[in-house]
Structures are given as C-alpha cells and as structure tokens.
Amino acid sequence: MIVALRYVWPLLLCSPCLLIQIPKEYEGYRVMEPPVITEQSPRRLVVFPTDDISLKCEASGKPEVEFRWTRDGVHFKPEEELGVTVYQAPHSGSFTIMGNNSNFPQRFQGVYRCFASNKLGTAMSHEIQLMAEGAPKWPKENVKPVEVEEGESVVLPCNPPPSAEPLRIYWMNSKILHIRQDERVTMGQNGNLYFANVITSDNHSDYICNAHFPGTRTIIQKEPIDLRVKATNSMIDRKPRLLFPTNSSSRLVALQGQPLVLECIAEGFPTPSIKWLRPSSPMPTDRVTYQNHNKTLQLLNVGEEDDGEYHCLAENSLGAARHAYYVTVEAAPYWLHQPQSHLYGPGETVRLDCQVQGRPQPEVTWRINGIPVNDLPGDQKYRIQHGALILSNAQPSDTMVTQCEARNRHGVLLANAYIYVVQLPARILTRDNQTYMAVEGSTAHLLCKAFGAPVPSIQWLDDEGATVLQDERFFPYANGTLGIRDLQANDTGRYFCQAANDQNNVSIVANLQVKEATQITQGPRSTIEKKGAKVTFTCQASFDPSLQLHINWRGDGRDLQELGDSDKYFLEEGRLVIYSLDYSDQGNYSCVASTELDEVESRAQLLVVGSPGPVPRLELSDQHLLKQSQVRLSWSPAEDHNAPIEKYDIEFEDKEMAPGKWHSLGKVPGNQTSTTLKLSPYVHYTFRVTAINKYGPGEPSLPSETIVTPQAAPEKNPVDVQGEGNETNNMIITWKPLRWMDWNAPQLQYRVQWRPVGTEGAWHEQIVSDPILVVANTSTFVPYEIKVQAVNSQGKGPEPQVVIGYSGEDYPQVSPELEEVQIINSSTVLVSWLPVDLAQVKGHLRGYNVTYWWTSSQRKQSKRHVQKGHVVVPANVTSAILSGLRPFSSYELEVQAFNGRGLGPASTRTFNTPEGVPGHPEALHLECQSDTSLLLHWKPPLSHNGVLTGYTLSYHPLGNGGQEQLSFHLPDPELRAHNLTNLSPKLQYRFQLQATTREGPGEAIVRDGGTTVSGTPDFVNISAMAGENYSVISWTPKEGQCNFGFRILFKALGDGKGDASPPPQYVSYNQSSYTQWNLQPDTHYEIHLFKEKTLLHQMAVKTNGTGRVRLPPAGFATEGWFIGFISAIILLFLILVILCFIKRSKGGKYSVKDKEDTQVDSEARPMKDETFGEYRSLESDNEEKAFGSSQPSLNGDIKALGSDDSLADYGGSVDVQFNEDGSFIGQYSGKKEKEAAGGNDSSGAASPINPAVTLE
C-alpha cells in the first residue's frame, strides 16, 4: 500500500495547481460559462456626417449575456438615442448610428466602452474612440505671386486642412500634369515644394497643391501659385543651407515596431547632394531605404537598438551643411505575460499574472467585473502583488471576470480573464470493458481519462482488488493512464481503474491481452555487388499465430511497394530482387515485419561497385613550359564507386596525324590529381584521363583543349637496321621507321650510309623517305658497315650506331663428309658427318638438311613411290637421329649444308635396318563348332618387320584365377585358322594371338568368347520385311556367341487364316538370315523364334499383293541383288580413288629429275624468308606402311621431321635464326605437302630451299 501511495499522492497534492478544462465528453451536467468578449470595434473610428457607423460588441456566456455601454465614463443607452439602431441578436450589444444628422459630429463623438454581464461576472471591451470629421475645405487665402531671381531657392507652401487620417499631397499644374521632381526640386513630408535653386524654366503661374483625403474619398486644390523667375547673367554659387529642418538639431520619438522617417532638404548652388550617417553604430542596411533622391531616410520596424543619433549631410563644391537627429525609441504597452481564463476547483489557489512592458513603463490597473479594485470594499480575499492578482482557497462563490489594463502615452492594453470555480462529480470518460492488445517486451498503455472538480484521484487495481503499482514495471501517468513496460505473457488479464473526488467514486474495467512479439529470424545481409548485376535480399519472421503478418521492403526509408509495377524491383513478402544494379541503387534496404500490434525492422547495406566514373574538370596549366616540351595537366578526383582508385591513365590523341587513336602517356597513382607531362615536339596534343580501380577502367574524361608543341630536330634514330641481299650482287638495307610522334617536325627522311668493312674510305650516302634502300653491284657475301640517321627540317638526329650487314649469298659449294651410320635399334639410326669449310658456304651457314627415304624391304621388293623424310639441324650440330624407320628395310640418305640462298651439294649413303618383332594380327574371329570346340581364324599382321616364323596362341578361363594360362606355338607362318577342343561349355575364355619373327613375338590381339550361350541368345538388329508371298528375317550374330539351332514359325492371324501358316523351319544362328516363301498375300503373320520350348523372340509382319512392305528397320542385307549392288558401288569407288591418286601424284607436278635440274640452275630464285620447299608422295601398301611420324634431332630444341612429315609440317617455311657467330638460336617450321618421288631409281630430293612446286 505504501508503494501505491507513492504514485497516488502526487496526483492528489498537485490537484490545486491543475487548470481545469471541461472536456467535450463530459456529458449529463449543465455547466455555466462566464462572459467572454468575442468581437468589438477598433480602438479608433473616424466618421463623417453622411457615414453610418457601427459600434460592435459581441460576447458569449451561459446564462445569456446582458450588455451596457458608457460614453466618456457616463452610462450611455443607445436604444434611447435618436438615429441609433440596436441589434436585437443573441450575444450581441452592437448598435449603428445613422449618418443623416447635420450636427452628428458634436452629438456622438467621444470614448465608448461596452460591458457584457451574466451571473458569473462582467467582461469589458477596450475603449473605442469615435472621432467626427467634417468635409475638408481649404481656407480662403489671397495667394500672391512669388518672385525670385534665377539661382536662388524658394519654398512653395501647401498647408492642407488638418485631418485625422493621413493625407496624400500632389503638386500638379493646370493641365493635371505632375511637377517633375529631382535632386533640385522636391516635395517634403509636410507637402511643401522646395527648390534648391530656380532656373528660368521653373517660371510658371499654375503650381497647384492637391490634397487627397482617403476617408472622404475627396481631393481638394489650393489656389494656383504664380512663380516668377527673374533671369540673370551672374548666378552666384553658394554653399548648402538646410531648408528643412531649419535648425542644426532636432529630437524625435520613434515607436517600436513602427517605421521611422527622417528628412533633410537643402538649398544651394550647385545643387547639394544628401548623405546620411550614424556616428554611434553602423546603419542597419537590411531595414533602411533612401527615398526622394536620398533626401528621406526610412527605417522599418524600429527597435530599441535604433535609439541614437543620426546625421544628414548636404554637400556641394562650396561646402556642407549638417543636421543632427536625436531619436528616442519608445513603445506602446505590449504583453510579457497576459492573464488567461481558466476553470478551477474548490480550494485551489489562483494566480493571474499581468506583466507588460513599454516605454515609458505602462501603468497597470486591475478591475473585477469591470469595477476598479480601488472602488471595491477592502475586505476582499484577493490580493495584488507585483502585478499579479492572487486568490487563495477559491470557492464557487469567488467566480469572477477580471480585467488587467496597462496604459502609457502611446497606447492602452486590456485583457479579460475569468476565474471560474466549479464543483463537478468524478466521471470516467474512457469506455468501459475495453480490450488492449500488445506484444511481449513492449509497453502497454491502459487508458482511464477521468474528469471532475476537484480533480479526481486515480487508482489501478487487479482482479483481487490490490494495487498494481507494487510491480516496478507498472507506472501511472498524470492523465490517469496506466503504463506497463516489459510486458510478459502472464500480464494478460483484467485491470480496474477507480476515479474518486469528494463527491463520488466510479470505476471501469480494462482487459489486456499479451501476444507473442514479432521477430525477424533471418534478415537481409549487407552485400557488395557489381554494377549491372542483380541482388536478392531475403527475410523471414516469427509472429503470434493469432495475428496477421505483413512483410514490406523499404529502400532508404522509402516504401518500395509504392513504386507499383517496376522492372527494377521484384518484391515478394520474403524476398526482394533488384535487377540491373546502378550506383543510384546503393543505400540501406530494410525488411519490415509488422502485425497490427508491432513492427520490427532489419536493415542491410547495399554497396554497388564498379569501374570509376569519368574524370571531371580536366585543365591544362603552365603552358609557358611548352617551349621545353612540358605542360601541367590537372583534374578532379573521379567517383570511385566504392572501390579505391588505384591509378589514372593519361592518354593523348593527335587529330592531325592519327585521329581517333589514343596513345598512353603513362599512369599516375590514384591519390594524385595532377602531373607534369614530358611531351614530344611537333605533336597536336589532346589529352584525356581515365580512372582505374580493381574493377577496371572507367569512362574517360572529356578531351582537353588541344596544344601544339614546337618543332625540333629528331631525338631518335631508326632501330632494327639490317643489311642483307636477295641476289648475289646486291644488299637491301631495311629498318623500322620512326613513329610519327618521334618525327619532331614534318617531312621526316632517313640518311643512309654504308661502306665495306675494313675500309677507312668515305661513306656512301643517300637520303630516302621509305624505310628501304637497295644497294646494287656488290660482291657476293661481303660485310658492310651501315648507319641510318633520321633528319627533318630542323636538323639531324643523334649520331647513329654502326650495324654490320652482308651482301647477297650464293649456294654452298661444299658437301658434308659422311661418317659411318650407327644402328641404334631396328627403327633408329645415328647419322654423323664432319663440319664443312665455312669459306665454301658462300653465306651464313644456317644448318644441315638430312633427307632419307625407304627403298625396299629385305623380305620383298616394292616399286611403289615412297615418302621422304627430312631432319634439319643447326650449323653447330653434325649428327642427327633418324627414328621411326621400318625394320628389316633398305634406306638411302643425303646430307646437305644450306645457307640463306639454298642447299648445297649432297653427300649420300645407303644403310639397312635390322629385323624387328612383327605387328599384331589384323583380325581374330571365334566360331563355335560344338559345346566343347571353337574355331579361331585370323589375318596376318600388316607389318611383318622381318620373316614370320609362326604364331603363339594363349588362352585362359575368365573369372577363375586358379587355372593357369595355356600357351603353344604354331610354327606355320601361313596358318590362318586353328581349332581348339576340350573346352568347358560353362566357361568364358580370353584368347591372345601373337605373330613371331626371329626377334620374338610381336603385339597380341585379344578376344573373349566361349562355346555356349549364357542365358537367352541375343539377336542383334533383328528385323523382318515382307513381299507379296515371302518374308525375310535378318539379324547380326553376336561376336563370341556360340552357334546353335532354333526354329522359326510363321503364324497367320485372322479368321479363316489358319491354313495359311507354313510349318516351322529349323535355322542356324550363324546364317544371319532366313527367307520364308509360300506366304499368303495381304495377310498378318506373327513370327515366333524358339528353341525347344523356349520362346527366343517374337515379332509381326504383313504381306501385300502389290509389292514389298518394309517394316523399319528393313533387313535385306543378305539378299543377292543387294550384295551385288553394294559390290558394284564399292568397285566404282575404288576405281575413282585410284584415279585421284594418279592425278594427284602426276598431274601439274615436276619430276624429281626436273627438280634436280632446277636446283643446279644458276638463275634459280633465292630462298624467300629462309623457307624450305615442300614434298609429296604416295603411301606404300599396307605391308610397307611407314612407321612413326616425326624424327627428333640430337639437339632437343629442334623439332625434326620423320618419314611421314616433311619440313612443310611447320607452316610452309623454315625460319632458321642464327647468332652473329653462326650458332643456331631458333626453330624450324614447315607445311606438309605430299610429293611424288620418281620410283626406287630416284635418288635426288627436292631442295628445301628452292621448292620445285609452288603451293596454292
């Protein structure tokens, strides 16, 4: 109970300080209202005799309000006055004075005040000053002409009639044209027209002052003024003098919040100019305006800070005049704290503050119900202290309406504020038996809005009547609401709110249901994705099953569902997919899981990365450095798109020499935004910069302005200078031309110099434009010193380096001396020779060409053309390994030295390869003879590699490792079949057959098989076709399948077709097909294949009466006509193949003899690009087929060619590279082409340097 009082007592103790407002929901009690003025006339009214004037006073209150008026402090009854009409409307005491009385101004002008009263008090209006004004008239006056001498000053007075309303003054002439005003002629604020000095053109007789009275909506005119100007020839200059104000200083009072207008008008000749100064502080330029040619200063919204001294200064060439304005800022009364009307309960202490400010300080007076407190009896309960009215222990009888009035010489303030002390029973305004729902962990608020006077105290109780405030999670609010923080499931239940004051006690029930809180179990995860990709966010949540869950997606706080249909976003409740990511898509994306009770959010950040954006603001500076071929390039950092910029690539374009092509000038680090560029002379530079990060280069910047560097002599010479001849008596000098950006000036040329090595004579010289020069009439293979120098219109390049070149080569004149051929094995030999005399090479020794070819087998001769093999080795190698040779064969070989011109004479040698082991037999077939015997038949190997001595046959059962392999030799080399007996009908065997020579057995051929079928026999590719009276069944016997017999039965189908079925026929499995004759036309047959009582296969066929019927797939491969047709096609194809081989080997080709003749011809073409020729040949028969395809040399870096590969295998040319000392540094290449040889009698080979046949 102590804990409960800790929360209840503050509510009780604070009740006196609570201001009561009766809520709209408080029904059933009639509450009175003190009077409140709702509308009243303005404080000042100016009226004219013919105008109607209404004095308004309206007020609200319960009971009905009664009105009374005073005029000049005396009771005034408008209903008793003639010409006054009183409004007969509720809540209104207004009346209207009709303006039809000639003495109206004298009868009704004065100060009026309205009082509105009911039983709770009296409210009072402010003072309403009614001012009566007659029709304006200009007084009669005799206006005399104004005479003035030219150059003097003059003032034309206006003096309009006085008016309570501001006037508007206009100076015009008789033609109703405005008098032109300027620095010399101006109208003052008082309406007078001032002339700083007159001129003869000012001479007019119709200067008319017009006064506009807005109140009466009339304009009256003054009598015209005749201004007469006397001309003079001697106008005297004079210093300025102030026409207004006339004294040296003046004092003004400005009202706070109002505008201040200061004016200075001066005369003098020449016409003075006006300046305004504020000595004490700067002029507030934001509120000051200068008008009327600087003669008027207007300061808006005057404040206390504007108090002080202001100077105007009139100046001309002769001197100055000054006036000082001393401005004092005062203020009409204004509120600091205005008293307010309120309701109070019995016993409360009331304090009404009336705090005002003004300059001078306003006088504050209090009234109660319209009566000054000084006029009331002295035994009142209230007291006035420091401008506040204080009422202690207020009771209903103390209800009143108070007035606070503040007054100084600039105005009056009035405020009505009632003190309404009410006594009302407690009433709970919140609906009874209301149900509240909230989720676990949140805060619930149970409402209990109560009202009464005095303010009722509130208590919250549980079902047992105990206070709930003992739990620290429960806390009350001042308005009666009960808060419960950190809700738990067991907080579900009923709670009772009690409201009580000194009049009664009431209560309501509040029901609380605590639900399971919504939780995001799997929220979106922050991710980094590349531009253009897609990203998927997922979201899963748990929630109370009695509630409905909604999942929404937001991007940077914006609801993505509001976007409607969009190709950008795909939204489901648990998934968000964003397609075609752009940099604008990056940001924070959140999944919002919500029910009607709670909402949880899970955020993820999306970063979109990619290559940088374009580099902005490219600028060139320090262009004075162009004379040194330098310029400074700067730029602003590019957008990095969430990946740091690693570097900037600087490029340039020359729109004159290479438009559209950009060249890189280099790269700078990513934290650098400027660089000084070293430029080449005579280049039209246009720059651009590209930012690069780990995702690649971005878009380049916009091109810079174009700059041109000055011309200069070349700074470089050509490189890759070479001299070599393509004829025996010339030398071709070539070089890599300079890039255009290295020209340094237009019209670049090359100065070429040469002389023989070892001579100190003069250089031969020639200037050319193209990067080639042919020097003619040279000796064969002579070294030359060569120099190539770049020159342009500005001078020569640096001194060039000397390069050694050679004139053209001739064919070698020496052949290598062969040593003995060393036999390595039956298919490999080593060929060696002695180095040749370099003096006889007549050029750079490029290497040696080894040509070899098969001539015959030692077993039998062959007259077929054979293919030649080649091996090329570098000049420093004097041996070659020839591999892939045919065993037991005779070969011839040639070795030739070659240079850039071609091949030299050949050295020849014949050698024989020893006998080797044979190849594998070409075929091995198994044929079942019985349950215990198999017939094996085979074909001999294609490559005997010697003299066959017989065959070795081995076999062993499969799947049984316990039995040994059986093997025996068949000594007859002509044997082609062998019958094996005593085999087990239940086993499968693996058979191996090898051919043998004196060197041993060769490679084996392996087959698996047995004598019986395991399981149901297999009919492979079985099919049936039918004619009119027959049907053919065909199948493919399975390899290794033992032969067996079975029966075929054709069974006719359909009614009355039983006699059309022929008897079953016995068929052998190995015969592959069977033809059944004597069938009925147009009949369906069912075909059964069976062995004993076991059905092996079943199919159907239909005969017809008009021809064959083929049931796919058709099986007529065993028909005689079909076999003959296929045989004829095969024969024709073989004839065409033979003709093609003959045409290819003979037609359009030279003989070997012609090639040799061509090789000796002194006019033969030199080798172009150091290429070798190409060769063709026909393959031999199967027995003489070449072994291997390539031949490596002794040097492992060189790829040589075997018997099946010519030099042409390497691209149609041989590119042999050597060092200056002739050592080999490169590889060889060639393109294969078969070339016919001239039979076994041909010994010469086509030169690899000078091809006898040109490839297409």
mmCIF file with all atom_site columns, N, CA and C in Angstrom, residues 211 336 511 584 636 642 669 671 673 702 734 753 787 817 892 1002-1003 1017 1094 1096 1178:
data_model
loop_
_atom_site.group_PDB
_atom_site.id
_atom_site.type_symbol
_atom_site.label_atom_id
_atom_site.label_alt_id
_atom_site.label_comp_id
_atom_site.label_asym_id
_atom_site.label_entity_id
_atom_site.label_seq_id
_atom_site.pdbx_PDB_ins_code
_atom_site.Cartn_x
_atom_site.Cartn_y
_atom_site.Cartn_z
_atom_site.occupancy
_atom_site.B_iso_or_equiv
_atom_site.pdbx_formal_charge
_atom_site.auth_seq_id
_atom_site.auth_comp_id
_atom_site.auth_asym_id
_atom_site.auth_atom_id
_atom_site.pdbx_PDB_model_num
ATOM 1  N N  . ALA A 1 211  ? -4.684 67.985  -52.353  1.00 0.00 ? 211  ALA A N  1
ATOM 2  C CA . ALA A 1 211  ? -4.738 67.172  -51.131  1.00 0.00 ? 211  ALA A CA 1
ATOM 3  C C  . ALA A 1 211  ? -5.817 66.110  -51.294  1.00 0.00 ? 211  ALA A C  1
ATOM 4  N N  . LEU A 1 336  ? 4.079  40.858  -21.816  1.00 0.00 ? 336  LEU A N  1
ATOM 5  C CA . LEU A 1 336  ? 5.075  39.846  -21.469  1.00 0.00 ? 336  LEU A CA 1
ATOM 6  C C  . LEU A 1 336  ? 4.377  38.575  -21.013  1.00 0.00 ? 336  LEU A C  1
ATOM 7  N N  . ASN A 1 511  ? -9.260 -4.730  -20.203  1.00 0.00 ? 511  ASN A N  1
ATOM 8  C CA . ASN A 1 511  ? -8.775 -6.088  -20.482  1.00 0.00 ? 511  ASN A CA 1
ATOM 9  C C  . ASN A 1 511  ? -7.477 -6.007  -21.287  1.00 0.00 ? 511  ASN A C  1
ATOM 10 N N  . SER A 1 584  ? 22.999 4.445   -58.297  1.00 0.00 ? 584  SER A N  1
ATOM 11 C CA . SER A 1 584  ? 21.924 5.107   -57.558  1.00 0.00 ? 584  SER A CA 1
ATOM 12 C C  . SER A 1 584  ? 21.135 4.124   -56.694  1.00 0.00 ? 584  SER A C  1
ATOM 13 N N  . SER A 1 636  ? 40.068 16.762  -61.382  1.00 0.00 ? 636  SER A N  1
ATOM 14 C CA . SER A 1 636  ? 39.414 16.490  -60.099  1.00 0.00 ? 636  SER A CA 1
ATOM 15 C C  . SER A 1 636  ? 39.247 14.988  -59.933  1.00 0.00 ? 636  SER A C  1
ATOM 16 N N  . ASN A 1 642  ? 32.918 3.125   -54.791  1.00 0.00 ? 642  ASN A N  1
ATOM 17 C CA . ASN A 1 642  ? 33.143 2.218   -53.645  1.00 0.00 ? 642  ASN A CA 1
ATOM 18 C C  . ASN A 1 642  ? 34.333 1.292   -53.820  1.00 0.00 ? 642  ASN A C  1
ATOM 19 N N  . PRO A 1 669  ? 49.633 7.518   -59.689  1.00 0.00 ? 669  PRO A N  1
ATOM 20 C CA . PRO A 1 669  ? 48.886 6.889   -58.584  1.00 0.00 ? 669  PRO A CA 1
ATOM 21 C C  . PRO A 1 669  ? 47.508 7.499   -58.415  1.00 0.00 ? 669  PRO A C  1
ATOM 22 N N  . ASN A 1 671  ? 45.994 8.598   -55.847  1.00 0.00 ? 671  ASN A N  1
ATOM 23 C CA . ASN A 1 671  ? 45.852 9.746   -54.941  1.00 0.00 ? 671  ASN A CA 1
ATOM 24 C C  . ASN A 1 671  ? 46.433 11.023  -55.528  1.00 0.00 ? 671  ASN A C  1
ATOM 25 N N  . THR A 1 673  ? 46.294 14.028  -58.479  1.00 0.00 ? 673  THR A N  1
ATOM 26 C CA . THR A 1 673  ? 45.334 14.646  -59.395  1.00 0.00 ? 673  THR A CA 1
ATOM 27 C C  . THR A 1 673  ? 45.993 15.670  -60.307  1.00 0.00 ? 673  THR A C  1
ATOM 28 N N  . LEU A 1 702  ? 36.265 14.055  -70.569  1.00 0.00 ? 702  LEU A N  1
ATOM 29 C CA . LEU A 1 702  ? 36.099 14.798  -71.810  1.00 0.00 ? 702  LEU A CA 1
ATOM 30 C C  . LEU A 1 702  ? 37.473 15.253  -72.293  1.00 0.00 ? 702  LEU A C  1
ATOM 31 N N  . THR A 1 734  ? 67.302 -2.302  -94.640  1.00 0.00 ? 734  THR A N  1
ATOM 32 C CA . THR A 1 734  ? 65.960 -2.021  -94.105  1.00 0.00 ? 734  THR A CA 1
ATOM 33 C C  . THR A 1 734  ? 66.070 -1.600  -92.649  1.00 0.00 ? 734  THR A C  1
ATOM 34 N N  . GLN A 1 753  ? 73.929 5.517   -94.776  1.00 0.00 ? 753  GLN A N  1
ATOM 35 C CA . GLN A 1 753  ? 75.357 5.485   -95.115  1.00 0.00 ? 753  GLN A CA 1
ATOM 36 C C  . GLN A 1 753  ? 75.856 4.051   -95.050  1.00 0.00 ? 753  GLN A C  1
ATOM 37 N N  . LYS A 1 787  ? 74.878 2.757   -91.397  1.00 0.00 ? 787  LYS A N  1
ATOM 38 C CA . LYS A 1 787  ? 74.323 3.716   -90.458  1.00 0.00 ? 787  LYS A CA 1
ATOM 39 C C  . LYS A 1 787  ? 73.062 4.324   -91.074  1.00 0.00 ? 787  LYS A C  1
ATOM 40 N N  . GLU A 1 817  ? 81.075 -34.329 -95.308  1.00 0.00 ? 817  GLU A N  1
ATOM 41 C CA . GLU A 1 817  ? 81.719 -35.639 -95.418  1.00 0.00 ? 817  GLU A CA 1
ATOM 42 C C  . GLU A 1 817  ? 81.082 -36.575 -94.400  1.00 0.00 ? 817  GLU A C  1
ATOM 43 N N  . GLU A 1 892  ? 68.138 -44.970 -98.185  1.00 0.00 ? 892  GLU A N  1
ATOM 44 C CA . GLU A 1 892  ? 69.160 -44.058 -98.692  1.00 0.00 ? 892  GLU A CA 1
ATOM 45 C C  . GLU A 1 892  ? 69.013 -42.723 -97.966  1.00 0.00 ? 892  GLU A C  1
ATOM 46 N N  . GLY A 1 1002 ? 55.418 -60.523 -81.422  1.00 0.00 ? 1002 GLY A N  1
ATOM 47 C CA . GLY A 1 1002 ? 55.018 -59.117 -81.500  1.00 0.00 ? 1002 GLY A CA 1
ATOM 48 C C  . GLY A 1 1002 ? 53.811 -58.834 -80.612  1.00 0.00 ? 1002 GLY A C  1
ATOM 49 N N  . GLU A 1 1003 ? 53.110 -57.773 -80.965  1.00 0.00 ? 1003 GLU A N  1
ATOM 50 C CA . GLU A 1 1003 ? 51.948 -57.347 -80.194  1.00 0.00 ? 1003 GLU A CA 1
ATOM 51 C C  . GLU A 1 1003 ? 50.825 -58.358 -80.368  1.00 0.00 ? 1003 GLU A C  1
ATOM 52 N N  . PRO A 1 1017 ? 19.835 -66.438 -75.905  1.00 0.00 ? 1017 PRO A N  1
ATOM 53 C CA . PRO A 1 1017 ? 20.674 -65.941 -77.013  1.00 0.00 ? 1017 PRO A CA 1
ATOM 54 C C  . PRO A 1 1017 ? 20.212 -64.551 -77.438  1.00 0.00 ? 1017 PRO A C  1
ATOM 55 N N  . THR A 1 1094 ? 11.404 -73.012 -75.494  1.00 0.00 ? 1094 THR A N  1
ATOM 56 C CA . THR A 1 1094 ? 11.702 -71.652 -75.015  1.00 0.00 ? 1094 THR A CA 1
ATOM 57 C C  . THR A 1 1094 ? 11.534 -70.646 -76.151  1.00 0.00 ? 1094 THR A C  1
ATOM 58 N N  . LEU A 1 1096 ? 12.378 -67.478 -78.000  1.00 0.00 ? 1096 LEU A N  1
ATOM 59 C CA . LEU A 1 1096 ? 13.549 -66.610 -78.038  1.00 0.00 ? 1096 LEU A CA 1
ATOM 60 C C  . LEU A 1 1096 ? 13.202 -65.189 -78.471  1.00 0.00 ? 1096 LEU A C  1
ATOM 61 N N  . LEU A 1 1178 ? 53.189 -40.825 -102.565 1.00 0.00 ? 1178 LEU A N  1
ATOM 62 C CA . LEU A 1 1178 ? 52.092 -41.762 -102.334 1.00 0.00 ? 1178 LEU A CA 1
ATOM 63 C C  . LEU A 1 1178 ? 52.468 -42.705 -101.227 1.00 0.00 ? 1178 LEU A C  1
#
